[in-house]
mmCIF file of C-alpha atoms and ligand atoms in Angstrom:
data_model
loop_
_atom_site.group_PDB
_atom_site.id
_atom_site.type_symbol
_atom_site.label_atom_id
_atom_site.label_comp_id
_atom_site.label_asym_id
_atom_site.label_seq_id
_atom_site.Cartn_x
_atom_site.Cartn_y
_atom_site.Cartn_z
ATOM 1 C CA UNK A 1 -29.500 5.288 75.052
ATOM 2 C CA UNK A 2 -33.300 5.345 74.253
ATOM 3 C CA UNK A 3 -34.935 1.887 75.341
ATOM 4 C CA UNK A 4 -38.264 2.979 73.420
ATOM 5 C CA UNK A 5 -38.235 3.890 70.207
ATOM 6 C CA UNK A 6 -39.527 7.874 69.541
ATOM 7 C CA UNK A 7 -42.236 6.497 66.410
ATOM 8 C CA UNK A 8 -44.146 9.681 66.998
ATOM 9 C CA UNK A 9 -45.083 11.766 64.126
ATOM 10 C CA UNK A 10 -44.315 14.739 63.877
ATOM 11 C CA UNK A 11 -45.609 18.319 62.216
ATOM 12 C CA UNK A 12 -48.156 16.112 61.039
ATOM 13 C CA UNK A 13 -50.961 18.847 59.942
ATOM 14 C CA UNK A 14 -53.165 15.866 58.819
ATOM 15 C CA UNK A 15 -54.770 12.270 59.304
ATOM 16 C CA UNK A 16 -51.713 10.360 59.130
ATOM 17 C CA UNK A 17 -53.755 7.481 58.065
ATOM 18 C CA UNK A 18 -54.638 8.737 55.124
ATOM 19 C CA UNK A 19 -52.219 6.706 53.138
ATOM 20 C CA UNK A 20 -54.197 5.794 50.459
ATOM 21 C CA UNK A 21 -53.759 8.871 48.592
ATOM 22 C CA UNK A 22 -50.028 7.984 48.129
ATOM 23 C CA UNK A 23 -51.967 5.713 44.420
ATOM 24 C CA UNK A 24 -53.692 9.060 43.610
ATOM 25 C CA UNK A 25 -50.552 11.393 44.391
ATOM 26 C CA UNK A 26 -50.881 14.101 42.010
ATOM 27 C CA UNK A 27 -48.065 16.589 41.649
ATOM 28 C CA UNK A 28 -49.852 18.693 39.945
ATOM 29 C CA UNK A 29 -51.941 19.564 42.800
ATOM 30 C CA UNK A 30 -49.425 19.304 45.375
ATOM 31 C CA UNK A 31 -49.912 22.555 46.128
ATOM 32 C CA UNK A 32 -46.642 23.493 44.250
ATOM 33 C CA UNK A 33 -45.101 27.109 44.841
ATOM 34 C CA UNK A 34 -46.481 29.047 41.692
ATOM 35 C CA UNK A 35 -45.193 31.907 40.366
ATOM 36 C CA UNK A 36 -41.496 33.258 39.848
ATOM 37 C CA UNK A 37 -40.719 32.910 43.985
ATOM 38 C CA UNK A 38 -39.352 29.333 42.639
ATOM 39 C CA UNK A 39 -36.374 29.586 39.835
ATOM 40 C CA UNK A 40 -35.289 26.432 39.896
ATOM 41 C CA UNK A 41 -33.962 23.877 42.416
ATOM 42 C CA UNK A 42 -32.005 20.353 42.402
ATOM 43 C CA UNK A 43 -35.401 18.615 43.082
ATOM 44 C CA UNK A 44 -36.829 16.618 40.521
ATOM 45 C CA UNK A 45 -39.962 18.227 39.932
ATOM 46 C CA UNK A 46 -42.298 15.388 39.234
ATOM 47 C CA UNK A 47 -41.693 13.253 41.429
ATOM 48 C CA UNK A 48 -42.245 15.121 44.545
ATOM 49 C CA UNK A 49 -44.818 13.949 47.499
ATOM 50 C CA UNK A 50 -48.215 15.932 47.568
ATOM 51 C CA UNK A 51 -47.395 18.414 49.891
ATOM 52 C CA UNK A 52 -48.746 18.289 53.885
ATOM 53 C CA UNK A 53 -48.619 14.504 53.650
ATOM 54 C CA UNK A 54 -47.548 11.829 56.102
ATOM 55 C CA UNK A 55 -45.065 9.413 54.804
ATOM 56 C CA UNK A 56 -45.642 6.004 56.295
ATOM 57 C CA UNK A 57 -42.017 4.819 56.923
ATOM 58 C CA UNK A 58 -41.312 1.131 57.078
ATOM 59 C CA UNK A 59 -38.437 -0.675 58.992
ATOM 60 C CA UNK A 60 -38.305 -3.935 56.998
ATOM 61 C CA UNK A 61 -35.892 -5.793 58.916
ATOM 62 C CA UNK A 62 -35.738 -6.354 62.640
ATOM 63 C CA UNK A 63 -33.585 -3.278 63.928
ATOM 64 C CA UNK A 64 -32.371 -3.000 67.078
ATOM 65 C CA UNK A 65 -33.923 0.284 69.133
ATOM 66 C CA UNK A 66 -30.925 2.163 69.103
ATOM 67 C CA UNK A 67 -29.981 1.356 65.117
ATOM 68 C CA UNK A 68 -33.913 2.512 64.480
ATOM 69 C CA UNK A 69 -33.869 5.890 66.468
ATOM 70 C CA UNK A 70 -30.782 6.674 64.741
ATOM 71 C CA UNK A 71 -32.343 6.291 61.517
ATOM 72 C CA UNK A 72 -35.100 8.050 62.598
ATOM 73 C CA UNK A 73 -33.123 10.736 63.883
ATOM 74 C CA UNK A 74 -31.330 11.580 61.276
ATOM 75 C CA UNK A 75 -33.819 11.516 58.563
ATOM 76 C CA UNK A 76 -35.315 14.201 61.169
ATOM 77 C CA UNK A 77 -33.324 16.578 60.127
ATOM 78 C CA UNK A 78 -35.015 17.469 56.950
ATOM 79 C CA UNK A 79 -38.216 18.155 58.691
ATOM 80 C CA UNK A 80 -38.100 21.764 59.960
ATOM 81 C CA UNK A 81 -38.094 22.194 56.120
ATOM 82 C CA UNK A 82 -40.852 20.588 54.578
ATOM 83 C CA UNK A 83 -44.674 20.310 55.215
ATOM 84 C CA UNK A 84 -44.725 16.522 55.794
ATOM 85 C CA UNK A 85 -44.886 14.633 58.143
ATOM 86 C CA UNK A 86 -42.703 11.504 58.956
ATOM 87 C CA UNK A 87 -44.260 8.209 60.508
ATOM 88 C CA UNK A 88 -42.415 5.319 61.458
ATOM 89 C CA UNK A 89 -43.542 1.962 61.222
ATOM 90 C CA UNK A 90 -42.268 -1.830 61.325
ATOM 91 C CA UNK A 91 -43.327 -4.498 58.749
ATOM 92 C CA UNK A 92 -43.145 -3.774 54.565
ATOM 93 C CA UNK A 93 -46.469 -1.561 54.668
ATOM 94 C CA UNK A 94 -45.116 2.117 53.731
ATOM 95 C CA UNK A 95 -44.665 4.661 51.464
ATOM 96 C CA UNK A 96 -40.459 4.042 51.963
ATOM 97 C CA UNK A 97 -39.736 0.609 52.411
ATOM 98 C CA UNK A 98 -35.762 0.584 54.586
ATOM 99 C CA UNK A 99 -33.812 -2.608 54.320
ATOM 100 C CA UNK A 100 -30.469 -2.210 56.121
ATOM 101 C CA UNK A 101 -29.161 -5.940 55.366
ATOM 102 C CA UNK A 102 -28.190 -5.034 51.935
ATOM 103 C CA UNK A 103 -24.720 -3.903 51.679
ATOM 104 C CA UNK A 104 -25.385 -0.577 49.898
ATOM 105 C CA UNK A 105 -26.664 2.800 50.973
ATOM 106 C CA UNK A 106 -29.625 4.139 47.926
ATOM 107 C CA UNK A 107 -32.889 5.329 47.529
ATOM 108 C CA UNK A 108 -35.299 5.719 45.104
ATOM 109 C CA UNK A 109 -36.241 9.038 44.105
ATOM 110 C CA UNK A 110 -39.416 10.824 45.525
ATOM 111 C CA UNK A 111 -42.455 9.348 44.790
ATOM 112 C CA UNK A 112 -40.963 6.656 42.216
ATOM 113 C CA UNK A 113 -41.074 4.542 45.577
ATOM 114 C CA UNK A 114 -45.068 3.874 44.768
ATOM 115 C CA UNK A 115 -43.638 2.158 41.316
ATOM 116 C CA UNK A 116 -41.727 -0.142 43.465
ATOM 117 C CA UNK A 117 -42.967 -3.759 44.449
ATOM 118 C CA UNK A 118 -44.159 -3.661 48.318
ATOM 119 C CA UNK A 119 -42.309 -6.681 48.789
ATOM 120 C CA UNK A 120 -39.092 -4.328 47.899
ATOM 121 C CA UNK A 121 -37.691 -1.842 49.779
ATOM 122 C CA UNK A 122 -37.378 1.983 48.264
ATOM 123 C CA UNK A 123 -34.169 2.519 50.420
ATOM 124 C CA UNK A 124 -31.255 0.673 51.248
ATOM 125 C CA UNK A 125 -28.986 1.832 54.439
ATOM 126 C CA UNK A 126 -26.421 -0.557 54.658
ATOM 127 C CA UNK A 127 -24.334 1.680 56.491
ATOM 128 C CA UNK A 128 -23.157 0.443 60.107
ATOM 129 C CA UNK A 129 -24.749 2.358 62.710
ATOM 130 C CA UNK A 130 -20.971 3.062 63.983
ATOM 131 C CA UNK A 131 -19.608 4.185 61.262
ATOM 132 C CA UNK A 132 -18.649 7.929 61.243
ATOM 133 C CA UNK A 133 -20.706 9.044 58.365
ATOM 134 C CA UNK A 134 -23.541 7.339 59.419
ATOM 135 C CA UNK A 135 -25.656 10.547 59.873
ATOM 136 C CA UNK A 136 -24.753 12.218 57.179
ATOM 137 C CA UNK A 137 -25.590 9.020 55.098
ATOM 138 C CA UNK A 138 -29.288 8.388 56.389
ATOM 139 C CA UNK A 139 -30.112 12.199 55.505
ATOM 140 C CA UNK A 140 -28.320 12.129 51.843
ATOM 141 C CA UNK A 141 -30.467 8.979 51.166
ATOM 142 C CA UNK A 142 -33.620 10.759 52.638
ATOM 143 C CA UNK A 143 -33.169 13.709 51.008
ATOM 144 C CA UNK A 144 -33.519 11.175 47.561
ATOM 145 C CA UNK A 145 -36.273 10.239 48.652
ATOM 146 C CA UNK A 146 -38.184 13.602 49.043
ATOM 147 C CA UNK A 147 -36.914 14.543 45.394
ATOM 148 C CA UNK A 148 -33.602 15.695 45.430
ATOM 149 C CA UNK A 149 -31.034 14.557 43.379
ATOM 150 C CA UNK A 150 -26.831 14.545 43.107
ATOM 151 C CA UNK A 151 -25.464 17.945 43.732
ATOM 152 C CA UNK A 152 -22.454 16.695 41.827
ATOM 153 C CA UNK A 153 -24.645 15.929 38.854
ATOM 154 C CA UNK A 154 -25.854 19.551 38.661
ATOM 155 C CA UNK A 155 -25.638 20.899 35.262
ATOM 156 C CA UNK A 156 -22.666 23.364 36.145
ATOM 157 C CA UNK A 157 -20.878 21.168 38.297
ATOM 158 C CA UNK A 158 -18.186 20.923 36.080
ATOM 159 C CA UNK A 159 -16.321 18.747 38.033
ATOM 160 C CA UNK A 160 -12.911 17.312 36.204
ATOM 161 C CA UNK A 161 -13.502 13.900 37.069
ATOM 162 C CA UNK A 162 -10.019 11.626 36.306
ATOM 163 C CA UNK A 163 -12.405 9.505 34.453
ATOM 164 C CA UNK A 164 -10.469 6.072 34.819
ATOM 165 C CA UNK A 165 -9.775 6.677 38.209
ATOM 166 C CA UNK A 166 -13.282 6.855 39.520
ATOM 167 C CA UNK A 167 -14.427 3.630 37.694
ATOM 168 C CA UNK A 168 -11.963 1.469 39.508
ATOM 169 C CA UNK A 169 -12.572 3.105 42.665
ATOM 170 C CA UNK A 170 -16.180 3.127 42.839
ATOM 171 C CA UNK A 171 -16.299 -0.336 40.982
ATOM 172 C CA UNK A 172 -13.981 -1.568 43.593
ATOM 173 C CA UNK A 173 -15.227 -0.200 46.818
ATOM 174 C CA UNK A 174 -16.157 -2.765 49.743
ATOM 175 C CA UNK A 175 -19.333 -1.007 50.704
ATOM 176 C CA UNK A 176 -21.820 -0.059 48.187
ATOM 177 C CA UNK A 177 -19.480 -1.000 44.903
ATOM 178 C CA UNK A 178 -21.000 0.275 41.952
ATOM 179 C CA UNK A 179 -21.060 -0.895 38.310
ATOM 180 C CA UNK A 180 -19.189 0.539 35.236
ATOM 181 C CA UNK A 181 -23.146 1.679 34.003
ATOM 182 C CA UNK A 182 -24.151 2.916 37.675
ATOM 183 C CA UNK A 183 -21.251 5.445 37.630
ATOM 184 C CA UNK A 184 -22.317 6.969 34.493
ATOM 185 C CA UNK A 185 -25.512 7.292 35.821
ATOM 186 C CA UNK A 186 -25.178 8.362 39.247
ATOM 187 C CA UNK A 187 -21.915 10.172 39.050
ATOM 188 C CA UNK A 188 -21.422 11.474 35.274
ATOM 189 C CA UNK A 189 -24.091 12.232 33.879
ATOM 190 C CA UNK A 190 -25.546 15.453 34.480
ATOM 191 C CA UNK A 191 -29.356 15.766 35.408
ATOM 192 C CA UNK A 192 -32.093 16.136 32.751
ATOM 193 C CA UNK A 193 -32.545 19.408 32.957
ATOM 194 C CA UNK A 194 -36.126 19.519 31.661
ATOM 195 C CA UNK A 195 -37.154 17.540 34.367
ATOM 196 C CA UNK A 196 -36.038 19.432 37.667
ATOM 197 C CA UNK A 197 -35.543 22.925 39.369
ATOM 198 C CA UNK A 198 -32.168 23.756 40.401
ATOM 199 C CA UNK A 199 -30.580 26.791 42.162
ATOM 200 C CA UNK A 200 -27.100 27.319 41.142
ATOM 201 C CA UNK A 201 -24.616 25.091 41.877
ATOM 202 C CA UNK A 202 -24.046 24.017 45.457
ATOM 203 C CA UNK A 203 -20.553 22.747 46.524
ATOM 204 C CA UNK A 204 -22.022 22.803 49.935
ATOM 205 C CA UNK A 205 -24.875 20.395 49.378
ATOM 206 C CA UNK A 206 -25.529 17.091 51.256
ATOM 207 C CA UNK A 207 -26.477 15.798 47.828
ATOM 208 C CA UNK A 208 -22.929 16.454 46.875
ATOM 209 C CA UNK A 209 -20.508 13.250 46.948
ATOM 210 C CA UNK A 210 -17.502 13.676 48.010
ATOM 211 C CA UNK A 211 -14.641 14.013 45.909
ATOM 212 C CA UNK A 212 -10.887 13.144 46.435
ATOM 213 C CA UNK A 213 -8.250 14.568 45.099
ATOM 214 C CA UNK A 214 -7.234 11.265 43.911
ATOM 215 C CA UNK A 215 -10.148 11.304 41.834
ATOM 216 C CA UNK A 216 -10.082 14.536 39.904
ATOM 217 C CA UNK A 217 -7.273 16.211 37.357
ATOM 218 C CA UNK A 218 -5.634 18.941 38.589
ATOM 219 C CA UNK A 219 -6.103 20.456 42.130
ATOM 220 C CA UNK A 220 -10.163 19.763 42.606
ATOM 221 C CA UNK A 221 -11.652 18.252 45.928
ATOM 222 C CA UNK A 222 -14.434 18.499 48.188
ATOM 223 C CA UNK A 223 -15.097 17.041 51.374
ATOM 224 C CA UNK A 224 -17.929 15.016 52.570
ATOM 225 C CA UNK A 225 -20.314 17.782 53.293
ATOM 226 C CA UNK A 226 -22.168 16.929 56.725
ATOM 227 C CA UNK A 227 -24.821 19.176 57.098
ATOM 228 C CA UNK A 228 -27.949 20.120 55.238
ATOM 229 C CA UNK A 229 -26.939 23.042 53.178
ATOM 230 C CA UNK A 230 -28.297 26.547 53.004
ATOM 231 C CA UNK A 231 -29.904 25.784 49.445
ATOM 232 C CA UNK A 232 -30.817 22.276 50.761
ATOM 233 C CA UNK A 233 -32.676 24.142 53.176
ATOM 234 C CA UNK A 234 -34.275 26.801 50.656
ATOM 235 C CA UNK A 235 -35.033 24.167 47.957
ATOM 236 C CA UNK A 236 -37.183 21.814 50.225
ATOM 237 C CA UNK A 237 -38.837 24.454 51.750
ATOM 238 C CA UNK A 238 -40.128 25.899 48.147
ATOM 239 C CA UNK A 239 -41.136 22.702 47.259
ATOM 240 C CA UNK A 240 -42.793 21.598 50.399
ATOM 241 C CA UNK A 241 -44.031 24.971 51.744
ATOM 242 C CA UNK A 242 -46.125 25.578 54.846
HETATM 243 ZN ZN1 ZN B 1 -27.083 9.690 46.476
#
């Protein structure tokens, strides 16, 4: 076990103090990949970090060292494949704001996080450090947060939800229950199209819920996907290229 926490930045290619420009981030200048090389991706366009940038990442609540680095290791993962750079921090002073004593795993998307009162944080991890998807968890809600959206909610997903079934499941859940309007939104309804990039379909993605049998009509399932996908991989590194 790690008795000091691993805070240090990394791939930073710039002042990591320069957090000021997260009020001026400008997407159109985030030095975008131009050009037919990007088709489309499941990354919400607009709301995607200026690219090289350090992302000042707050602990809000008082972790313990090992519940931290885990956090921090996981979100980790993402970074071979973008040109930021992730710095860890405790107080409420960042760019994403983690609370972990709320009892539901979210985060906002991309840069929405600067519309967010500082006293509020941008990502909730609820999820106990023990618990077997815990990895897989931190990076799905990470992976929000640089832009990308449900997998599920991809535009040719066409996923034959048992529509009943998944509103008294998901409204009924202990962890992370979710409301009649919050399904719709989060599970439903597919993503406006106009407003992202999105490689075809991706059962494979970590932005992809699971789904149960139980939950579908017919013969339809997936299984939590655990790993960053292939077109995870591609998409962030279009949209955050070195
Ligand atoms: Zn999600």
């Amino acid at each position: 076990m790690n008795s000091i926490l691993d805070y240090q930045p990394t791939q930073c290619k710039h002042d990591p103090a320069s957090d000021e420009a997260a009020i001026t981030e400008n997407p159109a200048d985030a030095g975008l990949p131009r050009g037919n090389r990007l088709k489309r991706s499941l990354v919400n366009y607009p709301k995607l970090w200026e690219n090289g940038r350090a992302l000042k990442i707050a602990f809000m609540n008082n972790l313990d060292v090992d519940h931290k680095q885990k956090i921090i290791d996981a979100a980790r993962h993402w970074l071979p494949f973008v040109n930021l750079c992730f710095n860890f921090v405790d107080g409420h002073q960042g760019d994403i704001r983690i609370a972990t004593e709320n009892n539901k795993n979210s985060a906002v998307l991309g840069t929405n996080s600067l519309l967010v009162h500082p006293d509020k944080p941008t990502m909730n991890l609820g999820v106990n450090p023990e618990h077997e998807d815990f990895e897989v968890i931190v990076i799905h809600e990470f992976g929000h947060a640089l832009g990308a959206m449900h997998e599920h909610q991809h535009p040719n997903a066409n996923i034959p939800w048992d529509k009943p079934k998944v509103y008294e499941f998901y409204q009924n859940r202990e962890m992370n229950p979710l409301s009649r309007e919050q399904i719709d939104r989060h599970i439903f309804t597919p993503f406006n199209t106009s407003d992202a990039f999105y490689l075809p379909y991706d059962k494979t993605s970590i932005m992809h819920y699971p789904v149960p049998n139980t939950l579908t009509l017919g013969n339809w399932e997936l299984p939590i996907n655990r790993k960053i996908s292939k077109k995870d991989k591609e998409i962030m590194k279009l949209l955050y290229p070195y």
